[in-house]
Short mmCIF file of C-alpha atoms in Angstrom, two decimals:
data_model
loop_
_atom_site.label_atom_id
_atom_site.label_comp_id
_atom_site.label_asym_id
_atom_site.label_seq_id
_atom_site.Cartn_x
_atom_site.Cartn_y
_atom_site.Cartn_z
CA MET Q 872 4.81 -5.29 -22.26
CA GLU Q 873 2.50 -8.22 -21.58
CA LYS Q 874 -0.01 -7.80 -18.78
CA ILE Q 875 -3.10 -9.15 -17.08
CA LEU Q 876 -6.05 -6.85 -16.42
CA ILE Q 877 -7.81 -7.05 -13.05
CA LEU Q 878 -11.31 -5.56 -13.08
CA ASP Q 879 -12.24 -4.27 -9.64
CA PHE Q 880 -15.85 -4.70 -8.53
CA GLY Q 881 -15.17 -3.03 -5.17
CA SER Q 882 -13.50 -5.69 -3.06
CA GLN Q 883 -11.18 -4.38 -0.35
CA VAL Q 884 -8.67 -7.12 -1.27
CA THR Q 885 -8.58 -6.64 -5.04
CA GLN Q 886 -5.09 -5.19 -4.75
CA LEU Q 887 -3.91 -8.48 -3.23
CA ILE Q 888 -4.63 -10.18 -6.55
CA GLY Q 889 -2.22 -7.74 -8.13
CA ARG Q 890 0.36 -8.35 -5.41
CA ARG Q 891 0.31 -12.10 -5.95
CA LEU Q 892 0.73 -11.72 -9.72
CA ARG Q 893 3.61 -9.27 -9.27
CA GLU Q 894 5.29 -11.82 -6.97
CA LEU Q 895 5.24 -14.13 -10.00
CA ASN Q 896 6.99 -11.38 -12.02
CA VAL Q 897 3.80 -10.96 -14.04
CA TYR Q 898 2.82 -7.36 -14.73
CA CYS Q 899 -0.83 -6.49 -14.10
CA GLU Q 900 -3.03 -3.42 -13.83
CA ILE Q 901 -6.20 -2.84 -11.80
CA TYR Q 902 -9.11 -0.93 -13.32
CA PRO Q 903 -12.63 -0.17 -12.06
CA PHE Q 904 -15.16 -2.52 -13.65
CA ASN Q 905 -16.78 0.40 -15.47
CA LYS Q 906 -13.52 1.73 -16.97
CA VAL Q 907 -12.22 -1.20 -19.01
CA PRO Q 908 -9.25 -0.04 -21.11
CA PRO Q 909 -8.79 -1.03 -24.75
CA LEU Q 910 -7.73 -4.65 -25.09
CA ASP Q 911 -4.55 -4.41 -27.12
CA PRO Q 912 -2.30 -7.42 -27.90
CA SER Q 913 -0.33 -6.89 -24.65
CA VAL Q 914 -3.33 -8.08 -22.60
CA LYS Q 915 -2.92 -11.81 -21.99
CA GLY Q 916 -5.82 -12.42 -19.61
CA VAL Q 917 -8.53 -10.86 -17.42
CA ILE Q 918 -9.46 -11.39 -13.77
CA LEU Q 919 -12.81 -10.36 -12.27
CA SER Q 920 -12.51 -9.46 -8.58
CA GLY Q 921 -14.78 -9.89 -5.60
CA SER Q 922 -17.30 -7.30 -4.42
CA PRO Q 923 -19.38 -6.36 -1.40
CA CYS Q 924 -22.42 -6.44 -3.72
CA SER Q 925 -24.72 -9.27 -4.76
CA VAL Q 926 -25.20 -10.11 -8.44
CA ARG Q 927 -28.91 -10.23 -7.63
CA ASP Q 928 -29.03 -6.54 -6.66
CA ALA Q 929 -30.77 -4.19 -9.07
CA ASN Q 930 -27.73 -1.89 -9.08
CA ALA Q 931 -25.10 -4.64 -9.04
CA PRO Q 932 -21.85 -3.70 -10.83
CA GLN Q 933 -21.75 -5.12 -14.34
CA VAL Q 934 -19.29 -5.43 -17.19
CA ASP Q 935 -19.83 -6.46 -20.80
CA LEU Q 936 -18.36 -9.97 -20.86
CA ARG Q 937 -18.41 -9.97 -24.65
CA LEU Q 938 -15.32 -7.73 -24.54
CA PHE Q 939 -13.09 -10.61 -23.51
CA ARG Q 940 -14.97 -13.85 -22.79
CA GLY Q 941 -13.88 -16.50 -25.29
CA ARG Q 942 -11.24 -14.13 -26.67
CA LEU Q 943 -8.91 -14.14 -23.65
CA PRO Q 944 -8.36 -16.39 -20.63
CA LEU Q 945 -10.73 -15.29 -17.89
CA LEU Q 946 -10.78 -15.94 -14.13
CA GLY Q 947 -13.69 -14.95 -11.90
CA ILE Q 948 -13.03 -14.69 -8.15
CA CYS Q 949 -15.89 -14.70 -5.61
CA TYR Q 950 -18.31 -12.07 -7.03
CA GLY Q 951 -16.57 -12.58 -10.38
CA ALA Q 952 -17.40 -16.31 -10.25
CA GLN Q 953 -21.01 -15.58 -9.32
CA TYR Q 954 -21.28 -12.96 -12.05
CA LEU Q 955 -20.04 -15.42 -14.69
CA ALA Q 956 -22.55 -18.01 -13.49
CA PHE Q 957 -25.43 -15.53 -13.28
CA LYS Q 958 -24.82 -14.00 -16.71
CA GLY Q 959 -24.33 -17.46 -18.24
CA GLY Q 960 -27.77 -18.64 -17.16
CA GLY Q 961 -26.82 -20.36 -13.92
CA ASN Q 962 -28.45 -19.75 -10.57
CA VAL Q 963 -27.04 -17.57 -7.76
CA GLU Q 964 -28.96 -17.31 -4.50
CA ALA Q 965 -28.45 -16.23 -0.93
CA ALA Q 966 -26.44 -18.72 1.10
CA GLY Q 967 -28.13 -20.24 4.13
CA SER Q 968 -25.61 -18.37 6.25
CA ARG Q 969 -22.70 -16.15 5.28
CA GLU Q 970 -19.83 -18.37 4.18
CA TYR Q 971 -16.83 -16.78 5.83
CA GLY Q 972 -13.47 -18.16 6.91
CA ARG Q 973 -11.35 -21.22 6.26
CA ALA Q 974 -12.75 -24.20 4.37
CA LEU Q 975 -11.32 -27.47 3.07
CA LEU Q 976 -11.39 -27.62 -0.74
CA ARG Q 977 -11.61 -31.02 -2.47
CA VAL Q 978 -10.43 -31.17 -6.09
CA THR Q 979 -13.00 -33.22 -8.02
CA ALA Q 980 -11.82 -32.96 -11.66
CA ASP Q 981 -8.69 -32.34 -13.69
CA SER Q 982 -8.27 -28.68 -14.58
CA PRO Q 983 -5.38 -26.49 -15.78
CA LEU Q 984 -6.32 -24.03 -13.01
CA LEU Q 985 -5.77 -26.61 -10.24
CA ARG Q 986 -2.79 -28.44 -11.73
CA GLY Q 987 -0.30 -29.26 -8.96
CA VAL Q 988 -2.78 -28.35 -6.19
CA SER Q 989 -3.21 -30.92 -3.42
CA PRO Q 990 -6.34 -33.11 -3.58
CA GLN Q 991 -7.48 -31.39 -0.38
CA THR Q 992 -6.32 -27.88 0.49
CA GLN Q 993 -7.36 -24.97 2.71
CA VAL Q 994 -9.09 -21.99 1.08
CA TRP Q 995 -10.65 -18.77 2.37
CA MET Q 996 -14.35 -18.05 1.81
CA SER Q 997 -16.03 -14.66 2.17
CA HIS Q 998 -19.43 -14.36 0.50
CA GLY Q 999 -23.15 -14.13 1.26
CA ASP Q 1000 -24.38 -15.62 -2.04
CA THR Q 1001 -23.66 -19.05 -3.47
CA ILE Q 1002 -23.86 -20.61 -6.94
CA SER Q 1003 -26.60 -23.22 -6.70
CA ALA Q 1004 -26.61 -24.18 -10.41
CA LEU Q 1005 -23.86 -23.82 -13.01
CA PRO Q 1006 -24.47 -22.43 -16.51
CA GLU Q 1007 -24.67 -24.76 -19.49
CA GLY Q 1008 -21.22 -25.86 -20.59
CA ALA Q 1009 -19.67 -25.39 -17.16
CA GLN Q 1010 -18.12 -28.19 -15.09
CA VAL Q 1011 -17.47 -28.21 -11.35
CA ILE Q 1012 -13.78 -28.85 -10.59
CA ALA Q 1013 -13.67 -28.43 -6.78
CA SER Q 1014 -16.07 -28.40 -3.83
CA THR Q 1015 -16.13 -27.86 -0.07
CA ALA Q 1016 -18.43 -29.39 2.53
CA ASP Q 1017 -20.81 -26.42 2.24
CA VAL Q 1018 -20.17 -25.16 -1.30
CA GLU Q 1019 -20.63 -27.68 -4.09
CA ASN Q 1020 -19.64 -25.32 -6.91
CA ALA Q 1021 -16.58 -23.86 -5.17
CA ALA Q 1022 -14.63 -23.86 -8.45
CA TYR Q 1023 -15.69 -24.50 -12.05
CA GLN Q 1024 -14.57 -24.10 -15.63
CA PHE Q 1025 -16.20 -23.78 -19.03
CA GLN Q 1026 -15.36 -26.75 -21.21
CA GLU Q 1027 -15.11 -25.01 -24.59
CA GLU Q 1028 -13.18 -21.88 -23.56
CA PRO Q 1029 -10.39 -20.81 -21.13
CA THR Q 1030 -12.81 -19.39 -18.55
CA TYR Q 1031 -12.45 -20.37 -14.89
CA ALA Q 1032 -14.12 -19.34 -11.66
CA VAL Q 1033 -13.62 -19.83 -7.91
CA GLN Q 1034 -15.96 -18.78 -5.10
CA PHE Q 1035 -13.07 -18.50 -2.63
CA HIS Q 1036 -10.21 -16.00 -2.54
CA PRO Q 1037 -6.92 -17.44 -3.90
CA GLU Q 1038 -5.19 -14.08 -3.37
CA VAL Q 1039 -5.28 -14.10 0.46
CA TYR Q 1040 -2.63 -15.86 2.54
CA HIS Q 1041 -5.25 -18.05 4.24
CA THR Q 1042 -5.67 -19.93 0.95
CA ASP Q 1043 -2.68 -22.24 1.26
CA GLU Q 1044 -2.16 -22.95 -2.44
CA GLY Q 1045 -3.68 -19.79 -3.87
CA ALA Q 1046 -0.32 -18.73 -5.31
CA ARG Q 1047 -0.13 -22.00 -7.25
CA MET Q 1048 -3.62 -21.42 -8.68
CA LEU Q 1049 -2.79 -17.87 -9.76
CA ALA Q 1050 0.50 -19.08 -11.25
CA ASN Q 1051 -1.39 -21.73 -13.22
CA PHE Q 1052 -3.70 -19.05 -14.59
CA ALA Q 1053 -1.09 -16.38 -15.35
CA LEU Q 1054 1.85 -18.47 -16.52
CA ASP Q 1055 0.24 -21.57 -18.04
CA ILE Q 1056 -3.27 -20.60 -19.12
CA CYS Q 1057 -2.49 -16.98 -20.13
CA GLY Q 1058 1.03 -17.83 -21.29
CA CYS Q 1059 2.76 -14.93 -19.52
CA LYS Q 1060 6.55 -15.22 -19.48
CA GLY Q 1061 7.00 -13.98 -15.89
CA ASP Q 1062 9.90 -11.73 -16.90
CA TRP Q 1063 8.77 -8.44 -15.34
CA THR Q 1064 11.77 -7.66 -13.09
CA PRO Q 1065 13.25 -4.51 -11.49
CA ASP Q 1066 15.87 -4.30 -14.24
CA SER Q 1067 13.24 -4.56 -16.97
CA PHE Q 1068 11.12 -1.94 -15.20
CA ILE Q 1069 14.06 0.47 -15.00
CA GLU Q 1070 14.93 0.00 -18.66
CA THR Q 1071 11.40 0.55 -19.96
CA THR Q 1072 10.61 3.37 -17.51
CA VAL Q 1073 13.78 5.36 -18.26
CA GLU Q 1074 13.01 5.09 -21.96
CA ALA Q 1075 9.39 6.18 -21.38
CA LEU Q 1076 10.42 9.11 -19.15
CA ARG Q 1077 12.83 10.45 -21.77
CA ALA Q 1078 10.12 10.28 -24.41
CA GLN Q 1079 7.53 11.84 -22.10
CA ILE Q 1080 9.64 14.70 -20.69
CA GLY Q 1081 11.87 15.44 -23.65
CA GLY Q 1082 14.18 18.38 -22.91
CA GLU Q 1083 11.89 20.09 -20.39
CA LYS Q 1084 12.70 20.67 -16.71
CA VAL Q 1085 11.21 18.66 -13.85
CA ILE Q 1086 10.77 19.40 -10.16
CA LEU Q 1087 10.21 16.71 -7.55
CA GLY Q 1088 9.35 16.80 -3.87
CA LEU Q 1089 11.79 14.81 -1.78
CA SER Q 1090 10.79 13.60 1.68
CA GLY Q 1091 13.68 11.34 2.57
CA GLY Q 1092 11.40 8.33 2.19
CA VAL Q 1093 11.85 5.34 -0.08
CA ASP Q 1094 9.28 6.36 -2.70
CA SER Q 1095 10.50 9.89 -3.41
CA THR Q 1096 14.15 8.79 -3.27
CA VAL Q 1097 13.67 6.02 -5.83
CA ALA Q 1098 11.56 8.32 -8.03
CA ALA Q 1099 14.32 10.96 -7.89
CA VAL Q 1100 17.13 8.56 -8.80
CA LEU Q 1101 15.06 7.01 -11.60
CA LEU Q 1102 14.28 10.44 -13.04
CA HIS Q 1103 17.90 11.55 -12.68
CA LYS Q 1104 18.96 8.46 -14.62
CA ALA Q 1105 16.50 9.44 -17.35
CA VAL Q 1106 16.90 13.23 -17.62
CA GLY Q 1107 19.93 14.13 -15.46
CA PRO Q 1108 20.34 17.88 -14.75
CA GLN Q 1109 16.83 18.65 -15.99
CA LEU Q 1110 15.63 17.48 -12.55
CA THR Q 1111 15.50 19.74 -9.48
CA CYS Q 1112 14.42 18.25 -6.15
CA ILE Q 1113 12.76 20.29 -3.40
CA PHE Q 1114 12.61 19.10 0.20
CA VAL Q 1115 9.92 20.95 2.15
CA ASN Q 1116 10.21 21.35 5.90
CA ASN Q 1117 6.55 21.41 6.94
CA GLY Q 1118 7.39 21.78 10.62
CA LEU Q 1119 5.93 18.33 11.26
CA LEU Q 1120 9.01 16.19 10.68
CA ARG Q 1121 10.75 13.91 13.17
CA LYS Q 1122 13.59 15.13 15.37
CA ASP Q 1123 16.48 16.56 13.29
CA GLU Q 1124 14.96 15.05 10.13
CA TYR Q 1125 15.21 18.15 7.94
CA SER Q 1126 18.98 18.46 8.27
CA SER Q 1127 19.69 14.71 8.20
CA VAL Q 1128 17.67 14.14 5.02
CA LEU Q 1129 19.39 16.98 3.19
CA ALA Q 1130 22.76 15.57 4.25
CA SER Q 1131 21.87 12.07 3.00
CA TYR Q 1132 21.42 13.30 -0.57
CA LYS Q 1133 24.70 15.17 -0.85
CA ASP Q 1134 26.64 12.26 -2.36
CA MET Q 1135 23.90 11.06 -4.73
CA GLY Q 1136 24.41 13.65 -7.46
CA LEU Q 1137 20.90 15.10 -7.05
CA ASN Q 1138 20.21 18.82 -7.24
CA VAL Q 1139 18.30 19.38 -3.96
CA ILE Q 1140 16.87 22.63 -2.60
CA GLY Q 1141 15.67 22.93 1.01
CA ALA Q 1142 12.44 24.87 1.61
CA ASP Q 1143 11.63 25.76 5.22
CA ALA Q 1144 7.89 26.50 5.40
CA SER Q 1145 7.32 25.21 8.93
CA ALA Q 1146 5.81 28.46 10.28
CA ALA Q 1147 3.18 28.58 7.52
CA PHE Q 1148 2.13 24.96 8.03
CA LEU Q 1149 1.78 25.26 11.81
CA ALA Q 1150 -0.20 28.50 11.50
CA ALA Q 1151 -2.60 26.93 9.00
CA LEU Q 1152 -3.15 23.89 11.24
CA LYS Q 1153 -4.15 25.96 14.26
CA GLY Q 1154 -7.57 24.83 15.49
CA VAL Q 1155 -7.79 21.98 12.93
CA THR Q 1156 -8.65 18.66 14.59
CA GLU Q 1157 -10.31 16.40 11.99
CA PRO Q 1158 -7.86 14.02 10.21
CA GLU Q 1159 -9.07 14.61 6.66
CA ALA Q 1160 -9.07 18.37 7.28
CA LYS Q 1161 -5.42 18.15 8.38
CA ARG Q 1162 -4.54 16.27 5.20
CA LYS Q 1163 -6.29 18.87 3.05
CA VAL Q 1164 -4.53 21.77 4.78
CA ILE Q 1165 -1.14 20.12 4.41
CA GLY Q 1166 -1.83 19.18 0.80
CA ARG Q 1167 -2.83 22.75 -0.04
CA LEU Q 1168 0.26 24.27 1.56
CA PHE Q 1169 2.44 21.63 -0.02
CA VAL Q 1170 1.22 22.81 -3.42
CA GLU Q 1171 1.58 26.49 -2.51
CA THR Q 1172 5.13 25.98 -1.26
CA PHE Q 1173 6.04 24.04 -4.37
CA ASP Q 1174 4.49 26.70 -6.53
CA GLN Q 1175 6.60 29.35 -4.81
CA TYR Q 1176 9.85 27.47 -5.38
CA ALA Q 1177 8.90 26.16 -8.82
CA ARG Q 1178 8.58 29.74 -10.08
CA ARG Q 1179 12.27 30.20 -9.30
CA ILE Q 1180 13.17 27.37 -11.70
CA GLU Q 1181 12.94 28.76 -15.20
CA ASN Q 1182 10.99 26.71 -17.73
CA ALA Q 1183 9.95 23.98 -15.27
CA ARG Q 1184 7.13 22.09 -16.99
CA TRP Q 1185 6.78 18.87 -14.99
CA LEU Q 1186 5.96 17.98 -11.41
CA ALA Q 1187 7.30 14.55 -10.46
CA GLN Q 1188 5.72 12.66 -7.56
CA GLY Q 1189 6.56 9.49 -5.65
CA THR Q 1190 3.00 8.20 -5.91
CA ILE Q 1191 2.81 4.41 -5.58
CA TYR Q 1192 -0.02 1.98 -6.28
CA PRO Q 1193 -1.49 1.72 -2.74
CA ASP Q 1194 -1.80 5.55 -2.72
CA VAL Q 1195 -3.81 5.37 -5.93
CA ILE Q 1196 -6.01 2.49 -4.77
CA GLU Q 1197 -6.79 3.92 -1.30
CA SER Q 1198 -7.53 7.38 -2.68
CA ALA Q 1199 -9.82 6.20 -5.45
CA GLY Q 1200 -12.42 3.66 -4.41
CA ILE Q 1201 -15.30 2.95 -6.75
CA GLU Q 1202 -18.17 5.37 -6.46
CA GLY Q 1203 -21.11 3.77 -4.70
CA ILE Q 1204 -19.29 0.49 -4.04
CA ALA Q 1205 -15.78 0.66 -2.55
CA SER Q 1206 -15.22 3.32 0.07
CA LYS Q 1207 -12.28 5.69 -0.12
CA ILE Q 1208 -10.11 4.89 2.89
CA LYS Q 1209 -8.22 8.18 2.96
CA SER Q 1210 -6.96 10.90 0.67
CA HIS Q 1211 -3.31 11.28 -0.25
CA HIS Q 1212 -2.06 14.77 -0.98
CA ASN Q 1213 0.25 13.43 -3.69
CA VAL Q 1214 -2.59 11.85 -5.70
CA GLY Q 1215 -4.43 14.19 -8.05
CA GLY Q 1216 -5.36 17.86 -7.73
CA LEU Q 1217 -1.86 19.33 -8.05
CA PRO Q 1218 -1.45 20.37 -11.69
CA GLU Q 1219 -4.54 22.64 -11.66
CA LYS Q 1220 -2.92 24.79 -8.99
CA MET Q 1221 0.65 24.66 -10.23
CA HIS Q 1222 0.11 24.68 -14.00
CA LEU Q 1223 2.55 21.79 -14.31
CA LYS Q 1224 2.20 18.43 -15.97
CA VAL Q 1225 2.47 15.47 -13.61
CA VAL Q 1226 4.84 12.54 -14.03
CA GLU Q 1227 4.63 9.59 -11.61
CA PRO Q 1228 7.25 6.96 -12.48
CA LEU Q 1229 6.32 4.64 -9.58
CA ARG Q 1230 2.55 4.90 -9.87
CA MET Q 1231 2.05 1.21 -10.70
CA LEU Q 1232 4.45 -0.22 -8.09
CA PHE Q 1233 3.78 -1.62 -4.64
CA LYS Q 1234 6.15 -0.64 -1.82
CA ASP Q 1235 8.27 -3.77 -1.86
CA GLU Q 1236 8.63 -3.42 -5.63
CA VAL Q 1237 9.83 0.16 -5.15
CA ARG Q 1238 12.53 -1.17 -2.81
CA ARG Q 1239 13.57 -3.83 -5.33
CA VAL Q 1240 13.89 -1.15 -8.01
CA GLY Q 1241 15.86 1.07 -5.61
CA ARG Q 1242 18.37 -1.70 -4.96
CA ALA Q 1243 18.71 -2.32 -8.69
CA LEU Q 1244 19.46 1.42 -9.08
CA GLY Q 1245 22.25 1.12 -6.51
CA ILE Q 1246 20.67 3.28 -3.81
CA LYS Q 1247 22.25 2.67 -0.40
CA GLU Q 1248 20.40 0.28 1.88
CA GLN Q 1249 20.04 2.88 4.64
CA LEU Q 1250 17.57 4.78 2.46
CA ILE Q 1251 15.92 1.71 0.90
CA SER Q 1252 15.19 0.13 4.31
CA ARG Q 1253 13.77 3.30 5.85
CA HIS Q 1254 10.30 2.87 7.34
CA PRO Q 1255 7.40 4.50 5.49
CA PHE Q 1256 6.44 7.87 6.93
CA PRO Q 1257 3.03 9.46 6.30
CA GLY Q 1258 2.79 12.43 3.94
CA PRO Q 1259 1.04 14.56 6.61
CA SER Q 1260 3.99 13.67 8.89
CA LEU Q 1261 3.52 13.94 12.66
CA SER Q 1262 0.26 15.88 12.30
CA ILE Q 1263 -1.71 12.62 12.10
CA ARG Q 1264 0.18 11.14 15.05
CA ILE Q 1265 -1.12 13.93 17.25
CA ILE Q 1266 -4.78 13.19 17.86
CA GLY Q 1267 -6.54 16.54 17.74
CA GLU Q 1268 -5.02 19.97 17.23
CA VAL Q 1269 -1.33 20.24 16.34
CA THR Q 1270 0.77 22.64 18.43
CA GLU Q 1271 4.49 23.29 18.86
CA GLU Q 1272 4.29 21.98 22.43
CA LYS Q 1273 2.69 18.72 21.38
CA LEU Q 1274 5.18 18.30 18.53
CA ALA Q 1275 8.09 18.74 20.94
CA VAL Q 1276 6.74 16.01 23.22
CA LEU Q 1277 6.02 13.65 20.34
CA ARG Q 1278 9.41 14.16 18.70
CA GLU Q 1279 11.27 13.24 21.87
CA ALA Q 1280 9.16 10.13 22.53
CA ASP Q 1281 9.41 9.07 18.89
CA ASP Q 1282 13.18 9.55 18.86
CA ILE Q 1283 13.58 7.30 21.90
CA PHE Q 1284 11.38 4.63 20.31
CA ILE Q 1285 13.13 4.62 16.91
CA ARG Q 1286 16.63 4.70 18.42
CA GLY Q 1287 15.61 1.83 20.70
CA LEU Q 1288 14.45 -0.23 17.72
CA ARG Q 1289 17.77 0.28 15.96
CA ALA Q 1290 19.80 -0.57 19.07
CA TYR Q 1291 18.01 -3.79 20.08
CA ASP Q 1292 19.87 -6.86 18.81
CA CYS Q 1293 17.33 -9.46 17.65
CA SER Q 1294 19.80 -11.77 15.91
CA GLY Q 1295 18.68 -15.35 16.32
CA MET Q 1296 15.06 -14.45 17.15
CA GLY Q 1297 13.83 -15.49 13.71
CA PHE Q 1298 12.44 -12.14 12.57
CA PRO Q 1299 12.67 -11.65 8.78
CA CYS Q 1300 13.82 -8.29 7.49
CA ALA Q 1301 10.73 -6.24 6.53
CA ALA Q 1302 12.45 -4.49 3.63
CA ASP Q 1303 14.00 -7.70 2.29
CA PRO Q 1304 12.35 -10.92 3.58
CA ARG Q 1305 15.10 -13.02 2.00
CA ARG Q 1306 17.38 -12.20 4.93
CA MET Q 1307 16.92 -12.16 8.71
CA ALA Q 1308 16.76 -8.96 10.73
CA THR Q 1309 19.61 -8.16 13.10
CA ASN Q 1310 17.80 -5.32 14.89
CA LEU Q 1311 14.15 -4.57 15.59
CA TYR Q 1312 14.01 -1.60 13.22
CA ASP Q 1313 14.79 -3.86 10.27
CA ALA Q 1314 12.23 -6.45 11.44
CA ILE Q 1315 9.39 -3.89 11.41
CA TRP Q 1316 7.58 -2.42 8.42
CA GLN Q 1317 6.52 0.84 10.06
CA ALA Q 1318 6.76 2.24 13.58
CA GLY Q 1319 5.93 5.45 15.38
CA VAL Q 1320 4.50 7.04 18.49
CA ILE Q 1321 1.02 8.55 18.80
CA LEU Q 1322 0.30 11.35 21.27
CA LEU Q 1323 -3.15 10.82 22.78
CA PRO Q 1324 -5.54 13.70 23.60
CA VAL Q 1325 -6.31 12.52 27.13
CA ARG Q 1326 -4.54 12.72 30.46
CA SER Q 1327 -3.93 10.12 33.11
CA VAL Q 1328 -2.88 10.23 36.73
CA GLY Q 1329 0.60 9.05 37.64
CA VAL Q 1330 3.17 9.22 40.41
CA MET Q 1331 6.75 10.41 39.99
CA GLY Q 1332 8.80 10.51 43.16
CA ASP Q 1333 6.38 11.64 45.83
CA GLU Q 1334 4.34 13.84 43.48
CA ARG Q 1335 1.11 13.25 41.63
CA THR Q 1336 1.25 13.81 37.85
CA TYR Q 1337 -1.55 14.42 35.40
CA GLU Q 1338 -0.05 14.09 31.92
CA ASN Q 1339 -0.50 12.52 28.47
CA PRO Q 1340 -0.20 8.86 27.55
CA VAL Q 1341 1.49 7.92 24.29
CA ALA Q 1342 0.83 4.82 22.20
CA LEU Q 1343 3.55 2.86 20.46
CA ARG Q 1344 2.65 1.52 17.01
CA ALA Q 1345 4.71 -1.07 15.15
CA VAL Q 1346 3.49 -3.35 12.37
CA VAL Q 1347 4.71 -5.95 9.91
CA SER Q 1348 3.38 -5.92 6.35
CA THR Q 1349 4.32 -6.51 2.72
CA ASP Q 1350 2.55 -3.58 1.06
CA ALA Q 1351 0.65 -1.66 3.79
CA MET Q 1352 -2.69 -2.89 2.45
CA THR Q 1353 -2.85 -5.32 5.38
CA ALA Q 1354 -0.70 -5.29 8.53
CA ASP Q 1355 -0.23 -7.14 11.82
CA TRP Q 1356 1.14 -5.76 15.08
CA PHE Q 1357 4.70 -6.70 15.90
CA PRO Q 1358 5.34 -9.20 18.77
CA PHE Q 1359 7.91 -7.24 20.79
CA PRO Q 1360 10.09 -8.93 23.40
CA TRP Q 1361 8.75 -7.89 26.81
CA ASP Q 1362 12.07 -6.48 27.97
CA PHE Q 1363 12.12 -4.07 25.01
CA LEU Q 1364 8.67 -2.70 25.81
CA GLN Q 1365 9.61 -2.35 29.46
CA ASP Q 1366 12.83 -0.47 28.73
CA ILE Q 1367 11.29 1.86 26.14
CA SER Q 1368 8.33 2.66 28.41
CA ASN Q 1369 10.65 3.50 31.30
CA GLU Q 1370 12.94 5.64 29.14
CA ILE Q 1371 10.09 7.66 27.59
CA ILE Q 1372 8.43 8.32 30.95
CA ARG Q 1373 11.74 9.28 32.58
CA LYS Q 1374 13.01 11.56 29.80
CA VAL Q 1375 9.97 13.09 28.11
CA ARG Q 1376 8.31 15.77 30.19
CA GLY Q 1377 4.54 15.66 29.66
CA VAL Q 1378 4.25 11.85 29.33
CA ASN Q 1379 3.48 9.57 32.26
CA ARG Q 1380 2.04 6.47 30.57
CA VAL Q 1381 2.99 4.28 27.57
CA VAL Q 1382 0.65 1.79 25.88
CA TYR Q 1383 1.16 -0.55 22.92
CA ASP Q 1384 -1.38 -0.78 20.07
CA ILE Q 1385 -2.06 -4.42 19.16
CA SER Q 1386 -4.65 -3.78 16.42
CA SER Q 1387 -4.24 -5.26 12.95
CA LYS Q 1388 -5.20 -3.75 9.57
CA PRO Q 1389 -8.02 -4.38 8.92
CA PRO Q 1390 -10.06 -3.48 10.92
CA ALA Q 1391 -7.71 -0.71 12.11
CA THR Q 1392 -5.37 1.31 9.89
CA ILE Q 1393 -1.64 1.62 10.46
CA GLU Q 1394 -1.85 5.29 11.39
CA TRP Q 1395 -4.43 6.43 13.92
CA GLU Q 1396 -5.67 9.27 11.70
#
């Protein structure tokens, strides 16, 4: 399968390069700059990402350009462009001031990279260094008012570089530039589709698993559901699914999820371990500590049930690409945003081999694959739900009392989203942007309620109250790597606030979180 390699120098938006290529139906893989895989004939091109570092730093991240320069089409972005210039004998120096934000790009020369791009177009800059002199053999192809060498190419080889970020939405014609590189310069066919993914993955799973048995943890979410159906298509009755009740699920979720799988032909076992999880979380307040506790018990519970399945040799997980990216980081350069209990660390405890059929997919790609597998839309369109469940929507220690309050408030919020008719308001469907949403739930990527660890004074009837506020969180996104808060109609916020305060004992104030990611994250913990 043809692919483009993206070498990550630590930029927080490297994954967006991958997203844009996948939108072109071009398969790509992201690797740390210091872990370049073998360049077999399937590799059609290489992209060098941005970085928070300067090429002038003594410990700047470096890669041996001789591995691919001149042999494969090459595109340097931001740090990648500066690295190509610096290593080629050009000059890179500190900019007079940090060049950040929108800029007007003027195309100054014909180039395959900029074919079809407007003579003047908006781009997004984000760098502290600038290329003051190009290497020998390089030609400038576009400039801005402040950056003369905003884009350049080498005349005797298919090597291109841009100091701006074509992968971000603020670069108006960035998708065209990446399409020029991937489809025209690299010669990719653009035929990586859900159907082709299913065909190749089912074949690979059969070869990988053979006749051995597999267990998989179901959560009711999109990722684990699609992973389960894909595995069932590949190995059928060799798969056993386990749905763990960790005591931190939404209202009635344990029973409703089990019921939703009855007609799908999956062998599903329910495992109620809620008492053990809540006991282990007693006194735990730090977010990462909560994740570690839940991850540990998740493994222990699985181990307990896996032992009941004779000859189980594989643990299947619904790991997707953002999980991998956020959990990894690059040591000393890109910070790890958070750990995911379904990424790494499990087989040592369970003595099982791990299989992750969705590991290289982004969330919207998982949904496209799910639809191609014939999974019902109710499950495909379900909002993402964090692995640690409601534990990270309770700021501080988790208790039964707090969970009861949060479940009721959350249930009112989610039911309200489903009931509100937004037909004609122009909101695209988050799970399928090709159609318009008919209710607020479908217009939103992810929503939930957060129970805050403070109290506020209120008045109910003639009595003073001193109870908890809750925060509503609702965002729109394409892959959870970036997200914006959702612009609710005022009447919806008013009605939901009133209903929560009237019906949920222990809550006397409702606020709405209007923070975007970045700088905030979608979840509060």
